[in-house]
XYZ file of C-alpha atoms in Angstrom:
337
model
C 25.240 -26.454 -13.779
C 24.607 -23.680 -11.243
C 27.554 -22.035 -9.488
C 25.344 -20.987 -6.613
C 26.659 -22.368 -3.300
C 24.477 -24.702 -1.291
C 22.093 -22.742 0.967
C 22.968 -22.571 4.632
C 19.501 -21.385 5.753
C 16.060 -22.848 5.015
C 13.572 -20.873 2.932
C 11.892 -18.273 5.175
C 8.155 -17.681 5.555
C 6.655 -14.350 6.570
C 6.721 -10.656 5.703
C 9.377 -8.052 5.101
C 7.854 -4.564 5.210
C 9.954 -2.419 2.908
C 10.004 1.361 3.034
C 10.157 1.630 -0.736
C 12.111 4.651 -1.933
C 10.945 6.911 -4.739
C 12.170 5.699 -8.135
C 12.031 1.978 -7.378
C 9.275 -0.143 -8.901
C 7.432 -2.809 -6.908
C 8.779 -5.580 -9.157
C 12.297 -4.232 -8.659
C 11.727 -4.320 -4.894
C 10.749 -7.986 -5.097
C 13.915 -8.609 -7.119
C 15.997 -6.870 -4.461
C 14.574 -9.136 -1.753
C 15.275 -12.235 -3.849
C 18.849 -11.075 -4.359
C 19.623 -10.448 -0.687
C 18.123 -13.796 0.287
C 20.244 -15.550 -2.308
C 23.402 -13.713 -1.268
C 22.566 -14.311 2.397
C 22.585 -18.066 1.840
C 18.852 -18.780 2.002
C 17.229 -21.596 0.056
C 15.230 -20.595 -3.018
C 12.194 -18.696 -1.760
C 8.973 -17.633 -3.408
C 8.629 -13.845 -3.101
C 5.745 -11.514 -3.955
C 4.397 -8.113 -2.961
C 1.127 -7.123 -1.353
C 0.050 -4.189 -3.493
C 1.794 -2.263 -6.261
C 3.339 1.075 -5.369
C 4.184 3.321 -8.336
C 7.875 4.175 -8.866
C 7.123 7.843 -8.062
C 5.507 6.827 -4.765
C 7.281 5.798 -1.588
C 6.444 4.038 1.644
C 4.995 0.786 2.925
C 5.394 -2.146 0.527
C 4.642 -5.536 2.134
C 6.893 -8.256 0.674
C 5.620 -11.796 1.214
C 8.068 -14.683 1.551
C 7.350 -18.391 1.172
C 3.928 -19.448 2.448
C 3.006 -15.818 3.150
C 2.670 -15.331 -0.624
C -0.620 -17.229 -0.296
C -1.950 -14.155 1.525
C -0.754 -11.576 -1.012
C -4.212 -11.499 -2.613
C -5.786 -10.526 0.716
C -3.293 -7.685 0.998
C -4.328 -6.398 -2.427
C -7.914 -6.175 -1.153
C -6.960 -4.405 2.079
C -7.522 -0.705 2.726
C -4.519 1.600 2.664
C -3.485 5.013 3.991
C -1.592 7.587 1.929
C -0.150 11.031 2.520
C -0.179 13.064 -0.689
C 0.459 16.629 -1.781
C -1.672 18.450 -4.362
C 0.092 21.315 -6.150
C -2.555 23.725 -7.413
C -2.487 25.644 -10.675
C -1.152 22.949 -13.012
C -2.545 19.616 -14.218
C -0.301 17.139 -16.010
C -1.316 14.342 -18.370
C -0.098 11.747 -15.854
C -1.553 13.660 -12.864
C 1.885 13.564 -11.208
C 5.310 15.151 -11.669
C 6.325 12.792 -14.472
C 3.940 14.181 -17.080
C 3.580 17.245 -19.284
C 1.466 20.200 -18.146
C -1.852 20.172 -20.033
C -3.805 22.805 -18.089
C -3.056 25.861 -15.978
C -5.107 27.994 -13.608
C -4.476 31.134 -11.575
C -7.073 30.102 -8.989
C -5.512 29.177 -5.655
C -7.901 27.795 -2.993
C -7.889 28.703 0.685
C -7.712 26.246 3.545
C -11.341 27.017 4.401
C -12.415 26.216 0.846
C -10.469 22.952 0.843
C -11.836 21.729 4.158
C -15.348 22.617 2.974
C -15.167 20.256 -0.040
C -13.396 17.311 1.614
C -16.670 15.825 2.949
C -17.817 15.535 -0.683
C -14.919 13.128 -1.235
C -15.434 11.070 1.911
C -17.437 7.852 1.902
C -18.510 5.967 -1.244
C -17.534 7.946 -4.350
C -16.976 7.355 -8.046
C -13.794 8.322 -9.853
C -12.338 8.018 -13.337
C -8.894 6.364 -13.193
C -5.908 8.245 -14.620
C -5.294 7.836 -18.328
C -1.786 6.761 -17.428
C -2.715 3.655 -15.448
C -2.231 -0.092 -15.786
C -5.921 -0.720 -16.478
C -6.584 -2.568 -19.712
C -8.611 -1.173 -22.608
C -9.376 -3.723 -25.326
C -6.569 -5.891 -24.012
C -3.955 -3.129 -23.893
C -2.619 -1.121 -20.943
C -4.099 2.356 -20.760
C -0.667 3.951 -20.302
C 0.639 2.248 -23.447
C -2.270 3.638 -25.458
C -1.801 7.099 -23.943
C 1.920 7.123 -24.702
C 1.109 6.169 -28.292
C -1.055 9.274 -28.530
C -4.375 7.415 -28.609
C -7.499 8.737 -26.921
C -8.260 6.658 -23.819
C -11.745 6.480 -22.327
C -11.905 4.878 -18.894
C -15.129 4.142 -17.040
C -15.935 5.460 -13.597
C -15.339 3.061 -10.730
C -16.801 2.943 -7.250
C -14.365 3.287 -4.333
C -14.605 4.278 -0.690
C -12.666 7.053 1.043
C -12.853 6.183 4.741
C -11.245 9.448 5.862
C -9.595 12.488 4.296
C -7.821 15.004 6.496
C -5.451 17.957 5.910
C -1.941 17.627 7.315
C 0.298 20.385 5.927
C 0.023 23.354 3.598
C 2.184 25.761 1.611
C 1.080 29.358 1.185
C 1.043 31.287 -2.062
C 2.044 34.384 -0.091
C 5.656 34.622 0.973
C 4.813 36.942 3.856
C 4.859 34.122 6.368
C 8.518 33.530 5.561
C 9.368 36.684 7.493
C 7.354 35.664 10.532
C 8.571 33.853 13.597
C 7.126 30.514 12.485
C 9.469 27.730 11.496
C 8.694 25.634 8.444
C 9.053 21.851 8.737
C 10.303 19.685 5.868
C 6.667 18.880 5.073
C 5.366 22.475 4.967
C 3.664 24.852 7.348
C 1.637 23.158 10.042
C -2.036 24.004 9.700
C -2.251 26.022 12.906
C 0.147 28.472 11.260
C -2.179 29.013 8.283
C -5.134 31.390 8.256
C -8.263 29.848 6.782
C -8.682 32.632 4.210
C -5.094 32.614 2.908
C -4.496 31.170 -0.549
C -2.567 27.918 -0.665
C -0.052 26.831 -3.274
C -0.322 23.224 -2.123
C -2.005 21.031 0.479
C -0.899 17.700 1.932
C -3.735 15.356 2.842
C -3.946 11.974 4.533
C -6.403 9.552 2.935
C -7.596 6.170 4.225
C -8.949 4.464 1.112
C -10.400 1.207 -0.153
C -8.740 -0.996 -2.735
C -8.848 0.349 -6.269
C -8.610 4.008 -5.264
C -6.401 6.211 -7.424
C -4.880 9.016 -5.371
C -3.941 10.923 -8.535
C -7.591 10.933 -9.605
C -8.654 12.029 -6.130
C -6.231 14.968 -6.274
C -7.443 15.949 -9.753
C -11.093 15.855 -8.704
C -10.533 17.841 -5.504
C -8.723 20.552 -7.461
C -11.445 20.702 -10.120
C -14.160 21.001 -7.465
C -12.237 23.977 -6.060
C -12.401 25.658 -9.467
C -8.754 25.097 -10.317
C -6.498 22.267 -11.434
C -3.728 20.310 -9.745
C -1.499 17.284 -9.692
C 0.275 15.082 -7.136
C 3.836 16.063 -6.274
C 4.334 13.748 -3.276
C 2.833 10.372 -2.467
C 3.673 8.151 0.491
C 1.851 5.041 1.650
C 1.921 4.935 5.437
C -0.221 1.815 5.963
C -1.163 -1.229 3.885
C -3.635 -3.589 5.517
C -2.231 -4.300 8.994
C 1.291 -3.086 8.155
C 2.417 0.428 9.127
C 5.532 2.458 8.400
C 6.773 1.903 11.957
C 7.747 -1.660 10.947
C 9.107 -0.729 7.523
C 12.826 -1.072 6.782
C 15.036 0.795 4.344
C 16.860 -0.717 1.363
C 20.110 -0.298 3.280
C 18.696 -2.353 6.151
C 17.465 -4.969 3.687
C 20.903 -5.229 2.104
C 22.419 -6.133 5.475
C 20.827 -9.573 5.097
C 23.157 -10.257 2.171
C 26.085 -9.500 4.474
C 25.026 -11.915 7.201
C 22.498 -9.928 9.261
C 19.818 -12.034 10.925
C 16.690 -12.178 8.782
C 14.682 -13.082 11.886
C 15.294 -9.553 13.200
C 13.461 -8.099 10.182
C 10.922 -10.797 9.336
C 7.348 -10.601 10.570
C 5.486 -13.913 10.944
C 3.006 -15.100 8.335
C 0.086 -14.494 10.692
C 1.022 -10.790 10.945
C -0.881 -10.450 7.680
C -3.971 -11.795 9.454
C -4.008 -9.580 12.515
C -7.704 -8.861 12.020
C -8.499 -12.605 11.932
C -9.051 -14.419 15.267
C -7.103 -17.581 16.010
C -8.681 -21.041 16.104
C -6.511 -23.156 18.407
C -6.141 -26.780 17.275
C -4.713 -29.864 18.912
C -2.393 -32.222 17.041
C -5.229 -34.459 15.820
C -7.349 -31.571 14.566
C -4.351 -29.949 12.883
C -3.571 -33.169 11.055
C -7.173 -33.389 9.876
C -7.095 -29.837 8.519
C -3.798 -30.488 6.743
C -5.378 -33.497 5.065
C -8.267 -31.388 3.861
C -10.846 -32.849 6.227
C -13.450 -30.662 7.907
C -13.889 -30.093 11.613
C -17.448 -30.085 12.904
C -19.456 -29.009 15.950
C -17.109 -26.164 16.830
C -18.552 -23.601 19.282
C -17.088 -20.450 17.686
C -19.221 -17.999 15.746
C -19.215 -17.971 11.955
C -16.388 -16.177 10.165
C -12.757 -16.389 9.117
C -10.165 -17.858 11.485
C -6.461 -18.565 11.421
C -6.206 -22.199 12.536
C -3.110 -22.578 14.724
C -1.188 -25.505 16.203
C 0.780 -24.005 19.068
C 2.267 -20.905 17.399
C 2.276 -22.269 13.852
C -0.429 -21.299 11.316
C -2.049 -24.374 9.781
C -4.699 -22.833 7.537
C -7.011 -19.921 6.970
C -10.464 -21.394 7.477
C -14.033 -20.206 7.282
C -16.360 -21.417 10.006
C -19.970 -21.949 8.916
C -22.454 -23.251 11.474
C -19.712 -24.982 13.441
C -18.027 -26.595 10.426
C -14.710 -25.546 8.905
C -14.079 -24.817 5.256
C -10.428 -24.457 4.283
C -9.770 -21.174 2.488
C -5.986 -21.515 2.275
C -3.688 -24.135 3.749
C -0.137 -23.409 4.916
C 2.754 -25.828 4.599
C 4.815 -24.840 7.617
C 6.874 -26.997 10.015
C 5.286 -27.665 13.398
C 8.271 -26.091 15.162
C 9.039 -22.536 14.111
C 12.620 -22.142 12.987
């Protein structure tokens, strides 16, 4: 028999946007949310995440609660924005700081050389995923095979880089240290760097499609520049509609366990559908949709809609020639709690 006290709050529905710290896995983050909900007196709640973020990465991790977990798959397909730093001169087997150095180069690119090759990596491209990745080869994870010392051959995959822009840089030369410029925590701002000066590292911002491996992108950029490199810093600043401005720290999350109001941190389910227009229903139409019946002769144009009764999402529907097709129904109370 469970010793857990009876819940004092109903199961919540919506999104918590966690600013995941470095060193924490996505599954661990989900576990942390489950724990604080349990300790905060909430009824048992289904919890999932909207896109894996490696333990060595930090930043925006959407956590779906309750009925919002039905939208987690859409979040996996959404585009994302990352800031990442390439350290030139060394490539590791994992393409990040966790691995062993497998190649070295004395070639250090300039800012002008870097900006000249970035257009080659913008738009539709093909990339080979990192050997240390969760992709399966003959039913086994690539990283498990690599750790066992086996040769791993991964096929190229098509992805899209919507934009790729420099943000910060670190010079090979130490001469700038004696200048009047001040260095930020992220490196020298680009207007402090001469285009022909060699760089030790560059921090880029990349808006990418699903399936893009930032570590592979860093490797390929470095190789195109005639050197090698690996990722030393990776932060996701946007995932689908969710940005870091709404993300909360683990400390803030833990306040829920101590009685803080979850409503102050929880975004509504429909926040994950901010690019989907609303289809306003009356009570009769909402009941029909909940029963799986179609609505016909609607005047709206074809496409996806979030069917709403007052302020409550009823279903994600696709409208085809005036007729609704239910994509995903939501089991939410008519009156938001």
